[in-house]
Amino acid sequence: MNSATPRRPLLAANWKMYKGPQSTAAFVERFAPLYSRHPDRTVLFFPPAISLQAFLDARGDRTDLEVGIQDVHTAREGAHTGAISAAMAAEAGVAWGLAGHSERRREFNDDDRAVSLKLCRLLEAGLRPVLCVGETLEERRGGRLEAVLTRQLEAVLDHVDEGASVEWADRVLAYEPVWAIGTGETATPSDAAEAHGLIRSVLARRVGAAGALAATILYGGSVKPENIRELLTADGVDGVLVGGASLDPDSFAVICEGGMDR
Ligand code: 13P
């Protein structure tokens, strides 16, 4: 992220399968006074679905702490025991949803088609999707970075263009190299800049230069207080999607607050 960007910085926390309702409330209680409301950026949390209500209750009038759901079903509704639809998430009061996280792709077999359907369901329900893309180490070593990012993005763009009546105008994407997630390995600013540039050029081909420039692209993968400043200076990096370091309110407050000095 650099000061020349027209895009609004976005700092997002993906809590994955951590924090039930009580620890969610305790987090918000500690975090809220540490991070003072900044109108120039968006701070967003993806708690587990079972803790969404606890988050919404605990934030009270701190509606600048925005909330999203980590995953929704590909269907609008139906007999899908244990699953949650995008419409239900919207009814619960959240405004955002993740689609395409590599853990969903790997552990739950979410393929490109499923990711596209989920993104459509989020849009139909009026939620803002954050679409995650990223390559494995094997794909990177095999020189397939561009091919993988292009495939993952185009699958969704094809589907959204062809199937959804809603326009995905307000695009938010997250580049999350699988080899950097939870490993302590971080992409260098130049790795991130390269991948973000590739993503933006695929978008430009498909939606035009203005649409590509307007898209917000986050970096995710072992972001922590120690590397946030450096990562945010990388060209085309508009914010971050943080796993492990977002579980600690003090760390995430540093990421949202101190890391944003520009
Ligand atoms: P870590 O920050 O724990 O590497 O996780 C990144 C991530 O997957 C965010 O969605």
PDB file of C-alpha atoms and ligand atoms in Angstrom:
ATOM      1  CA  MET A   1       0.000   0.000   0.000  1.00  0.00           C
ATOM      2  CA  ASN A   2       1.350   3.408  -0.744  1.00  0.00           C
ATOM      3  CA  SER A   3      -0.019   6.871  -0.272  1.00  0.00           C
ATOM      4  CA  ALA A   4      -0.685   7.249  -3.995  1.00  0.00           C
ATOM      5  CA  THR A   5      -3.312   4.514  -3.978  1.00  0.00           C
ATOM      6  CA  PRO A   6      -6.936   5.593  -4.362  1.00  0.00           C
ATOM      7  CA  ARG A   7      -8.011   2.458  -2.539  1.00  0.00           C
ATOM      8  CA  ARG A   8      -9.123   2.345   1.065  1.00  0.00           C
ATOM      9  CA  PRO A   9      -6.766   0.250   3.226  1.00  0.00           C
ATOM     10  CA  LEU A  10      -8.351  -2.891   4.671  1.00  0.00           C
ATOM     11  CA  LEU A  11      -7.007  -4.815   7.657  1.00  0.00           C
ATOM     12  CA  ALA A  12      -8.772  -8.122   8.139  1.00  0.00           C
ATOM     13  CA  ALA A  13      -8.587 -10.863  10.755  1.00  0.00           C
ATOM     14  CA  ASN A  14      -9.441 -14.461   9.875  1.00  0.00           C
ATOM     15  CA  TRP A  15      -9.840 -16.351  13.133  1.00  0.00           C
ATOM     16  CA  LYS A  16     -10.351 -19.739  11.454  1.00  0.00           C
ATOM     17  CA  MET A  17     -11.414 -22.363  14.051  1.00  0.00           C
ATOM     18  CA  TYR A  18     -10.370 -20.334  17.076  1.00  0.00           C
ATOM     19  CA  LYS A  19     -12.426 -18.426  19.670  1.00  0.00           C
ATOM     20  CA  GLY A  20     -15.869 -19.398  20.869  1.00  0.00           C
ATOM     21  CA  PRO A  21     -18.381 -16.785  21.995  1.00  0.00           C
ATOM     22  CA  GLN A  22     -16.731 -16.051  25.336  1.00  0.00           C
ATOM     23  CA  SER A  23     -13.212 -15.604  24.034  1.00  0.00           C
ATOM     24  CA  THR A  24     -14.625 -13.538  21.179  1.00  0.00           C
ATOM     25  CA  ALA A  25     -16.272 -11.145  23.633  1.00  0.00           C
ATOM     26  CA  ALA A  26     -13.070 -10.974  25.689  1.00  0.00           C
ATOM     27  CA  PHE A  27     -11.055 -10.157  22.558  1.00  0.00           C
ATOM     28  CA  VAL A  28     -13.367  -7.315  21.525  1.00  0.00           C
ATOM     29  CA  GLU A  29     -13.349  -5.877  25.031  1.00  0.00           C
ATOM     30  CA  ARG A  30      -9.564  -5.712  24.984  1.00  0.00           C
ATOM     31  CA  PHE A  31      -9.130  -4.716  21.342  1.00  0.00           C
ATOM     32  CA  ALA A  32     -11.668  -1.870  21.110  1.00  0.00           C
ATOM     33  CA  PRO A  33      -9.796   0.571  23.383  1.00  0.00           C
ATOM     34  CA  LEU A  34      -6.437  -0.361  21.807  1.00  0.00           C
ATOM     35  CA  TYR A  35      -7.573   0.491  18.301  1.00  0.00           C
ATOM     36  CA  SER A  36      -9.248   3.852  17.988  1.00  0.00           C
ATOM     37  CA  ARG A  37     -11.651   4.387  15.136  1.00  0.00           C
ATOM     38  CA  HIS A  38      -9.877   5.555  11.978  1.00  0.00           C
ATOM     39  CA  PRO A  39     -12.182   6.716   9.213  1.00  0.00           C
ATOM     40  CA  ASP A  40      -9.471   6.259   6.575  1.00  0.00           C
ATOM     41  CA  ARG A  41      -9.354   2.448   6.784  1.00  0.00           C
ATOM     42  CA  THR A  42     -11.535  -0.606   7.222  1.00  0.00           C
ATOM     43  CA  VAL A  43     -10.952  -3.097  10.040  1.00  0.00           C
ATOM     44  CA  LEU A  44     -12.742  -6.378   9.531  1.00  0.00           C
ATOM     45  CA  PHE A  45     -13.089  -9.637  11.495  1.00  0.00           C
ATOM     46  CA  PHE A  46     -14.042 -13.107  10.384  1.00  0.00           C
ATOM     47  CA  PRO A  47     -14.867 -14.959  13.625  1.00  0.00           C
ATOM     48  CA  PRO A  48     -16.196 -18.535  13.558  1.00  0.00           C
ATOM     49  CA  ALA A  49     -19.906 -18.565  12.699  1.00  0.00           C
ATOM     50  CA  ILE A  50     -20.869 -19.639  16.200  1.00  0.00           C
ATOM     51  CA  SER A  51     -19.235 -16.497  17.604  1.00  0.00           C
ATOM     52  CA  LEU A  52     -20.670 -13.919  15.194  1.00  0.00           C
ATOM     53  CA  GLN A  53     -23.472 -12.868  17.506  1.00  0.00           C
ATOM     54  CA  ALA A  54     -21.058 -12.565  20.428  1.00  0.00           C
ATOM     55  CA  PHE A  55     -18.860 -10.312  18.287  1.00  0.00           C
ATOM     56  CA  LEU A  56     -21.790  -8.131  17.226  1.00  0.00           C
ATOM     57  CA  ASP A  57     -23.002  -7.836  20.829  1.00  0.00           C
ATOM     58  CA  ALA A  58     -19.529  -7.083  22.195  1.00  0.00           C
ATOM     59  CA  ARG A  59     -18.707  -4.387  19.647  1.00  0.00           C
ATOM     60  CA  GLY A  60     -21.774  -2.356  20.642  1.00  0.00           C
ATOM     61  CA  ASP A  61     -21.577   1.004  18.918  1.00  0.00           C
ATOM     62  CA  ARG A  62     -18.102   0.281  17.502  1.00  0.00           C
ATOM     63  CA  THR A  63     -19.608  -0.502  14.142  1.00  0.00           C
ATOM     64  CA  ASP A  64     -16.280   0.468  12.553  1.00  0.00           C
ATOM     65  CA  LEU A  65     -15.191  -3.052  13.601  1.00  0.00           C
ATOM     66  CA  GLU A  66     -16.778  -4.795  10.657  1.00  0.00           C
ATOM     67  CA  VAL A  67     -17.762  -8.455  10.604  1.00  0.00           C
ATOM     68  CA  GLY A  68     -17.899 -11.239   8.046  1.00  0.00           C
ATOM     69  CA  ILE A  69     -18.551 -14.956   7.759  1.00  0.00           C
ATOM     70  CA  GLN A  70     -15.699 -17.353   6.955  1.00  0.00           C
ATOM     71  CA  ASP A  71     -17.657 -19.647   4.671  1.00  0.00           C
ATOM     72  CA  VAL A  72     -21.134 -20.153   3.213  1.00  0.00           C
ATOM     73  CA  HIS A  73     -22.762 -23.038   1.326  1.00  0.00           C
ATOM     74  CA  THR A  74     -22.970 -23.078  -2.453  1.00  0.00           C
ATOM     75  CA  ALA A  75     -26.764 -23.474  -2.261  1.00  0.00           C
ATOM     76  CA  ARG A  76     -29.265 -20.801  -1.305  1.00  0.00           C
ATOM     77  CA  GLU A  77     -30.950 -23.124   1.177  1.00  0.00           C
ATOM     78  CA  GLY A  78     -31.771 -26.786   1.554  1.00  0.00           C
ATOM     79  CA  ALA A  79     -31.160 -29.997   3.444  1.00  0.00           C
ATOM     80  CA  HIS A  80     -27.458 -29.477   4.191  1.00  0.00           C
ATOM     81  CA  THR A  81     -26.931 -30.386   7.818  1.00  0.00           C
ATOM     82  CA  GLY A  82     -24.485 -28.139   9.595  1.00  0.00           C
ATOM     83  CA  ALA A  83     -24.145 -25.642   6.768  1.00  0.00           C
ATOM     84  CA  ILE A  84     -24.863 -21.921   6.734  1.00  0.00           C
ATOM     85  CA  SER A  85     -26.194 -19.951   3.791  1.00  0.00           C
ATOM     86  CA  ALA A  86     -25.164 -16.474   2.753  1.00  0.00           C
ATOM     87  CA  ALA A  87     -28.704 -15.230   3.290  1.00  0.00           C
ATOM     88  CA  MET A  88     -28.631 -16.539   6.865  1.00  0.00           C
ATOM     89  CA  ALA A  89     -25.340 -14.736   7.476  1.00  0.00           C
ATOM     90  CA  ALA A  90     -26.838 -11.510   6.143  1.00  0.00           C
ATOM     91  CA  GLU A  91     -29.861 -11.996   8.388  1.00  0.00           C
ATOM     92  CA  ALA A  92     -27.497 -12.440  11.351  1.00  0.00           C
ATOM     93  CA  GLY A  93     -26.120  -8.976  10.668  1.00  0.00           C
ATOM     94  CA  VAL A  94     -22.753  -9.536   9.017  1.00  0.00           C
ATOM     95  CA  ALA A  95     -21.693  -7.566   5.964  1.00  0.00           C
ATOM     96  CA  TRP A  96     -18.830  -9.592   4.461  1.00  0.00           C
ATOM     97  CA  GLY A  97     -17.930 -13.144   3.481  1.00  0.00           C
ATOM     98  CA  LEU A  98     -14.768 -15.037   2.559  1.00  0.00           C
ATOM     99  CA  ALA A  99     -14.656 -17.284  -0.494  1.00  0.00           C
ATOM    100  CA  GLY A 100     -11.863 -19.458  -1.811  1.00  0.00           C
ATOM    101  CA  HIS A 101      -9.622 -19.658   1.233  1.00  0.00           C
ATOM    102  CA  SER A 102      -6.950 -22.267   0.584  1.00  0.00           C
ATOM    103  CA  GLU A 103      -7.928 -24.191   3.729  1.00  0.00           C
ATOM    104  CA  ARG A 104     -11.449 -24.567   2.328  1.00  0.00           C
ATOM    105  CA  ARG A 105     -10.044 -25.554  -1.053  1.00  0.00           C
ATOM    106  CA  ARG A 106      -7.733 -28.160   0.479  1.00  0.00           C
ATOM    107  CA  GLU A 107      -9.700 -29.559   3.425  1.00  0.00           C
ATOM    108  CA  PHE A 108     -13.242 -29.277   2.085  1.00  0.00           C
ATOM    109  CA  ASN A 109     -12.590 -29.755  -1.631  1.00  0.00           C
ATOM    110  CA  ASP A 110     -13.907 -26.332  -2.618  1.00  0.00           C
ATOM    111  CA  ASP A 111     -12.963 -26.273  -6.295  1.00  0.00           C
ATOM    112  CA  ASP A 112     -13.086 -23.234  -8.586  1.00  0.00           C
ATOM    113  CA  ARG A 113     -16.731 -23.916  -9.398  1.00  0.00           C
ATOM    114  CA  ALA A 114     -17.731 -24.116  -5.718  1.00  0.00           C
ATOM    115  CA  VAL A 115     -15.791 -20.938  -4.969  1.00  0.00           C
ATOM    116  CA  SER A 116     -17.619 -19.173  -7.822  1.00  0.00           C
ATOM    117  CA  LEU A 117     -20.998 -20.337  -6.538  1.00  0.00           C
ATOM    118  CA  LYS A 118     -20.170 -19.188  -3.029  1.00  0.00           C
ATOM    119  CA  LEU A 119     -19.129 -15.808  -4.320  1.00  0.00           C
ATOM    120  CA  CYS A 120     -22.424 -15.505  -6.200  1.00  0.00           C
ATOM    121  CA  ARG A 121     -24.399 -16.493  -3.103  1.00  0.00           C
ATOM    122  CA  LEU A 122     -22.582 -13.820  -1.090  1.00  0.00           C
ATOM    123  CA  LEU A 123     -23.334 -11.172  -3.696  1.00  0.00           C
ATOM    124  CA  GLU A 124     -26.986 -12.182  -3.972  1.00  0.00           C
ATOM    125  CA  ALA A 125     -27.323 -11.874  -0.202  1.00  0.00           C
ATOM    126  CA  GLY A 126     -25.864  -8.372  -0.311  1.00  0.00           C
ATOM    127  CA  LEU A 127     -22.605  -9.358   1.382  1.00  0.00           C
ATOM    128  CA  ARG A 128     -19.223  -8.100   0.206  1.00  0.00           C
ATOM    129  CA  PRO A 129     -17.018 -11.018  -0.781  1.00  0.00           C
ATOM    130  CA  VAL A 130     -13.298 -11.291  -0.191  1.00  0.00           C
ATOM    131  CA  LEU A 131     -12.044 -13.745  -2.804  1.00  0.00           C
ATOM    132  CA  CYS A 132      -8.855 -15.588  -1.835  1.00  0.00           C
ATOM    133  CA  VAL A 133      -6.408 -16.891  -4.405  1.00  0.00           C
ATOM    134  CA  GLY A 134      -2.885 -18.226  -4.097  1.00  0.00           C
ATOM    135  CA  GLU A 135      -0.433 -20.864  -5.224  1.00  0.00           C
ATOM    136  CA  THR A 136       1.143 -23.805  -3.405  1.00  0.00           C
ATOM    137  CA  LEU A 137       4.906 -24.088  -3.035  1.00  0.00           C
ATOM    138  CA  GLU A 138       4.968 -26.821  -5.662  1.00  0.00           C
ATOM    139  CA  GLU A 139       3.079 -24.623  -8.112  1.00  0.00           C
ATOM    140  CA  ARG A 140       5.403 -21.698  -7.422  1.00  0.00           C
ATOM    141  CA  ARG A 141       8.529 -23.838  -7.824  1.00  0.00           C
ATOM    142  CA  GLY A 142       7.102 -25.250 -11.019  1.00  0.00           C
ATOM    143  CA  GLY A 143       6.821 -21.736 -12.470  1.00  0.00           C
ATOM    144  CA  ARG A 144       3.029 -21.868 -12.404  1.00  0.00           C
ATOM    145  CA  LEU A 145       2.290 -18.763 -10.287  1.00  0.00           C
ATOM    146  CA  GLU A 146       0.705 -16.811 -13.104  1.00  0.00           C
ATOM    147  CA  ALA A 147      -1.221 -19.795 -14.471  1.00  0.00           C
ATOM    148  CA  VAL A 148      -2.676 -20.693 -11.073  1.00  0.00           C
ATOM    149  CA  LEU A 149      -3.733 -17.152 -10.174  1.00  0.00           C
ATOM    150  CA  THR A 150      -5.220 -16.673 -13.639  1.00  0.00           C
ATOM    151  CA  ARG A 151      -7.174 -19.930 -13.446  1.00  0.00           C
ATOM    152  CA  GLN A 152      -8.541 -19.223  -9.968  1.00  0.00           C
ATOM    153  CA  LEU A 153      -9.594 -15.702 -10.878  1.00  0.00           C
ATOM    154  CA  GLU A 154     -10.986 -16.411 -14.309  1.00  0.00           C
ATOM    155  CA  ALA A 155     -13.122 -19.275 -13.026  1.00  0.00           C
ATOM    156  CA  VAL A 156     -14.872 -16.839 -10.728  1.00  0.00           C
ATOM    157  CA  LEU A 157     -15.046 -13.974 -13.212  1.00  0.00           C
ATOM    158  CA  ASP A 158     -16.533 -16.288 -15.879  1.00  0.00           C
ATOM    159  CA  HIS A 159     -19.155 -17.519 -13.513  1.00  0.00           C
ATOM    160  CA  VAL A 160     -20.052 -14.167 -12.040  1.00  0.00           C
ATOM    161  CA  ASP A 161     -20.287 -12.608 -15.497  1.00  0.00           C
ATOM    162  CA  GLU A 162     -22.396 -15.379 -16.884  1.00  0.00           C
ATOM    163  CA  GLY A 163     -24.566 -16.331 -13.943  1.00  0.00           C
ATOM    164  CA  ALA A 164     -25.100 -13.545 -11.509  1.00  0.00           C
ATOM    165  CA  SER A 165     -27.328 -10.617 -12.079  1.00  0.00           C
ATOM    166  CA  VAL A 166     -25.371  -8.675  -9.507  1.00  0.00           C
ATOM    167  CA  GLU A 167     -22.339  -6.719 -10.479  1.00  0.00           C
ATOM    168  CA  TRP A 168     -19.182  -7.429  -8.552  1.00  0.00           C
ATOM    169  CA  ALA A 169     -18.211  -3.801  -8.662  1.00  0.00           C
ATOM    170  CA  ASP A 170     -16.549  -3.505  -5.347  1.00  0.00           C
ATOM    171  CA  ARG A 171     -13.890  -6.159  -5.735  1.00  0.00           C
ATOM    172  CA  VAL A 172     -11.834  -7.265  -2.780  1.00  0.00           C
ATOM    173  CA  LEU A 173      -9.299 -10.041  -3.308  1.00  0.00           C
ATOM    174  CA  ALA A 174      -6.701 -11.598  -1.089  1.00  0.00           C
ATOM    175  CA  TYR A 175      -3.453 -13.005  -2.407  1.00  0.00           C
ATOM    176  CA  GLU A 176      -2.580 -15.763   0.023  1.00  0.00           C
ATOM    177  CA  PRO A 177       0.366 -17.896  -1.067  1.00  0.00           C
ATOM    178  CA  VAL A 178      -0.375 -21.292   0.482  1.00  0.00           C
ATOM    179  CA  TRP A 179       3.285 -21.769   1.435  1.00  0.00           C
ATOM    180  CA  ALA A 180       3.162 -18.631   3.608  1.00  0.00           C
ATOM    181  CA  ILE A 181       0.009 -19.479   5.577  1.00  0.00           C
ATOM    182  CA  GLY A 182       0.716 -20.423   9.166  1.00  0.00           C
ATOM    183  CA  THR A 183       4.299 -21.333   8.320  1.00  0.00           C
ATOM    184  CA  GLY A 184       6.126 -18.218   9.507  1.00  0.00           C
ATOM    185  CA  GLU A 185       7.336 -17.826   5.916  1.00  0.00           C
ATOM    186  CA  THR A 186       6.296 -14.491   4.473  1.00  0.00           C
ATOM    187  CA  ALA A 187       6.334 -13.405   0.877  1.00  0.00           C
ATOM    188  CA  THR A 188       8.862 -10.639   0.366  1.00  0.00           C
ATOM    189  CA  PRO A 189       7.411  -7.271  -0.610  1.00  0.00           C
ATOM    190  CA  SER A 190       8.608  -7.942  -4.142  1.00  0.00           C
ATOM    191  CA  ASP A 191       6.913 -11.394  -4.221  1.00  0.00           C
ATOM    192  CA  ALA A 192       3.713  -9.728  -3.049  1.00  0.00           C
ATOM    193  CA  ALA A 193       4.035  -6.875  -5.536  1.00  0.00           C
ATOM    194  CA  GLU A 194       4.569  -9.349  -8.384  1.00  0.00           C
ATOM    195  CA  ALA A 195       1.527 -11.451  -7.487  1.00  0.00           C
ATOM    196  CA  HIS A 196      -0.672  -8.427  -6.871  1.00  0.00           C
ATOM    197  CA  GLY A 197       0.417  -7.070 -10.256  1.00  0.00           C
ATOM    198  CA  LEU A 198      -0.523 -10.359 -11.919  1.00  0.00           C
ATOM    199  CA  ILE A 199      -3.934 -10.342 -10.253  1.00  0.00           C
ATOM    200  CA  ARG A 200      -4.534  -6.766 -11.313  1.00  0.00           C
ATOM    201  CA  SER A 201      -3.558  -7.533 -14.892  1.00  0.00           C
ATOM    202  CA  VAL A 202      -5.988 -10.466 -15.080  1.00  0.00           C
ATOM    203  CA  LEU A 203      -8.675  -8.167 -13.735  1.00  0.00           C
ATOM    204  CA  ALA A 204      -7.734  -5.458 -16.226  1.00  0.00           C
ATOM    205  CA  ARG A 205      -8.130  -7.903 -19.129  1.00  0.00           C
ATOM    206  CA  ARG A 206     -11.531  -8.947 -17.908  1.00  0.00           C
ATOM    207  CA  VAL A 207     -13.104  -5.855 -16.405  1.00  0.00           C
ATOM    208  CA  GLY A 208     -11.041  -3.010 -17.807  1.00  0.00           C
ATOM    209  CA  ALA A 209      -8.269  -0.888 -16.396  1.00  0.00           C
ATOM    210  CA  ALA A 210     -10.500   1.270 -14.200  1.00  0.00           C
ATOM    211  CA  GLY A 211     -12.097  -1.761 -12.544  1.00  0.00           C
ATOM    212  CA  ALA A 212      -8.695  -3.343 -11.945  1.00  0.00           C
ATOM    213  CA  LEU A 213      -7.317  -0.159 -10.413  1.00  0.00           C
ATOM    214  CA  ALA A 214     -10.299   0.146  -8.113  1.00  0.00           C
ATOM    215  CA  ALA A 215      -9.962  -3.410  -6.774  1.00  0.00           C
ATOM    216  CA  THR A 216      -8.621  -3.798  -3.257  1.00  0.00           C
ATOM    217  CA  ILE A 217      -6.020  -6.564  -3.039  1.00  0.00           C
ATOM    218  CA  LEU A 218      -4.912  -7.851   0.354  1.00  0.00           C
ATOM    219  CA  TYR A 219      -1.835  -9.886   1.168  1.00  0.00           C
ATOM    220  CA  GLY A 220      -2.179 -12.832   3.569  1.00  0.00           C
ATOM    221  CA  GLY A 221       0.407 -15.259   4.942  1.00  0.00           C
ATOM    222  CA  SER A 222       2.270 -14.931   8.262  1.00  0.00           C
ATOM    223  CA  VAL A 223       1.577 -11.224   8.613  1.00  0.00           C
ATOM    224  CA  LYS A 224       2.634 -10.004  12.038  1.00  0.00           C
ATOM    225  CA  PRO A 225       3.486  -6.742  13.812  1.00  0.00           C
ATOM    226  CA  GLU A 226       7.148  -7.175  12.808  1.00  0.00           C
ATOM    227  CA  ASN A 227       6.547  -7.327   9.062  1.00  0.00           C
ATOM    228  CA  ILE A 228       3.374  -5.283   8.573  1.00  0.00           C
ATOM    229  CA  ARG A 229       5.065  -2.011   7.694  1.00  0.00           C
ATOM    230  CA  GLU A 230       7.282  -3.565   5.096  1.00  0.00           C
ATOM    231  CA  LEU A 231       4.443  -5.498   3.484  1.00  0.00           C
ATOM    232  CA  LEU A 232       2.207  -2.450   3.309  1.00  0.00           C
ATOM    233  CA  THR A 233       4.858  -0.589   1.362  1.00  0.00           C
ATOM    234  CA  ALA A 234       4.783  -3.199  -1.413  1.00  0.00           C
ATOM    235  CA  ASP A 235       3.376  -1.955  -4.660  1.00  0.00           C
ATOM    236  CA  GLY A 236      -0.299  -2.845  -5.064  1.00  0.00           C
ATOM    237  CA  VAL A 237      -0.753  -4.158  -1.514  1.00  0.00           C
ATOM    238  CA  ASP A 238      -3.870  -2.469  -0.148  1.00  0.00           C
ATOM    239  CA  GLY A 239      -4.090  -4.254   3.168  1.00  0.00           C
ATOM    240  CA  VAL A 240      -3.727  -7.614   4.836  1.00  0.00           C
ATOM    241  CA  LEU A 241      -5.664 -10.735   5.806  1.00  0.00           C
ATOM    242  CA  VAL A 242      -4.177 -12.012   9.050  1.00  0.00           C
ATOM    243  CA  GLY A 243      -4.571 -15.435  10.671  1.00  0.00           C
ATOM    244  CA  GLY A 244      -2.407 -16.297  13.688  1.00  0.00           C
ATOM    245  CA  ALA A 245      -1.376 -12.758  14.672  1.00  0.00           C
ATOM    246  CA  SER A 246      -4.993 -11.590  14.655  1.00  0.00           C
ATOM    247  CA  LEU A 247      -5.897 -13.889  17.542  1.00  0.00           C
ATOM    248  CA  ASP A 248      -4.044 -11.685  19.982  1.00  0.00           C
ATOM    249  CA  PRO A 249      -5.742  -8.305  20.478  1.00  0.00           C
ATOM    250  CA  ASP A 250      -2.476  -6.519  21.207  1.00  0.00           C
ATOM    251  CA  SER A 251      -0.795  -7.856  18.070  1.00  0.00           C
ATOM    252  CA  PHE A 252      -3.734  -7.140  15.839  1.00  0.00           C
ATOM    253  CA  ALA A 253      -4.079  -3.643  17.273  1.00  0.00           C
ATOM    254  CA  VAL A 254      -0.435  -2.978  16.348  1.00  0.00           C
ATOM    255  CA  ILE A 255      -1.162  -4.262  12.859  1.00  0.00           C
ATOM    256  CA  CYS A 256      -4.252  -2.031  12.516  1.00  0.00           C
ATOM    257  CA  GLU A 257      -2.793   0.986  14.246  1.00  0.00           C
ATOM    258  CA  GLY A 258       0.951   1.230  14.225  1.00  0.00           C
ATOM    259  CA  GLY A 259       1.473  -0.507  10.925  1.00  0.00           C
ATOM    260  CA  MET A 260      -0.629   2.026   9.168  1.00  0.00           C
ATOM    261  CA  ASP A 261       1.575   5.061   9.786  1.00  0.00           C
ATOM    262  CA  ARG A 262       2.262   6.312   6.335  1.00  0.00           C
TER     263      ARG A 262
HETATM  264  P1  13P B   1      -1.502 -16.758   8.977  1.00  0.00           P
HETATM  265  O1  13P B   1      -1.476 -15.270   9.193  1.00  0.00           O
HETATM  266  O2  13P B   1      -1.680 -17.539  10.249  1.00  0.00           O
HETATM  267  O3  13P B   1      -0.349 -17.224   8.148  1.00  0.00           O
HETATM  268  O4  13P B   1      -2.833 -17.075   8.118  1.00  0.00           O
HETATM  269  C1  13P B   1      -3.085 -16.354   6.973  1.00  0.00           C
HETATM  270  C2  13P B   1      -4.447 -16.668   6.492  1.00  0.00           C
HETATM  271  O5  13P B   1      -4.730 -17.775   6.076  1.00  0.00           O
HETATM  272  C3  13P B   1      -5.458 -15.608   6.559  1.00  0.00           C
HETATM  273  O6  13P B   1      -6.636 -15.985   5.904  1.00  0.00           O
END
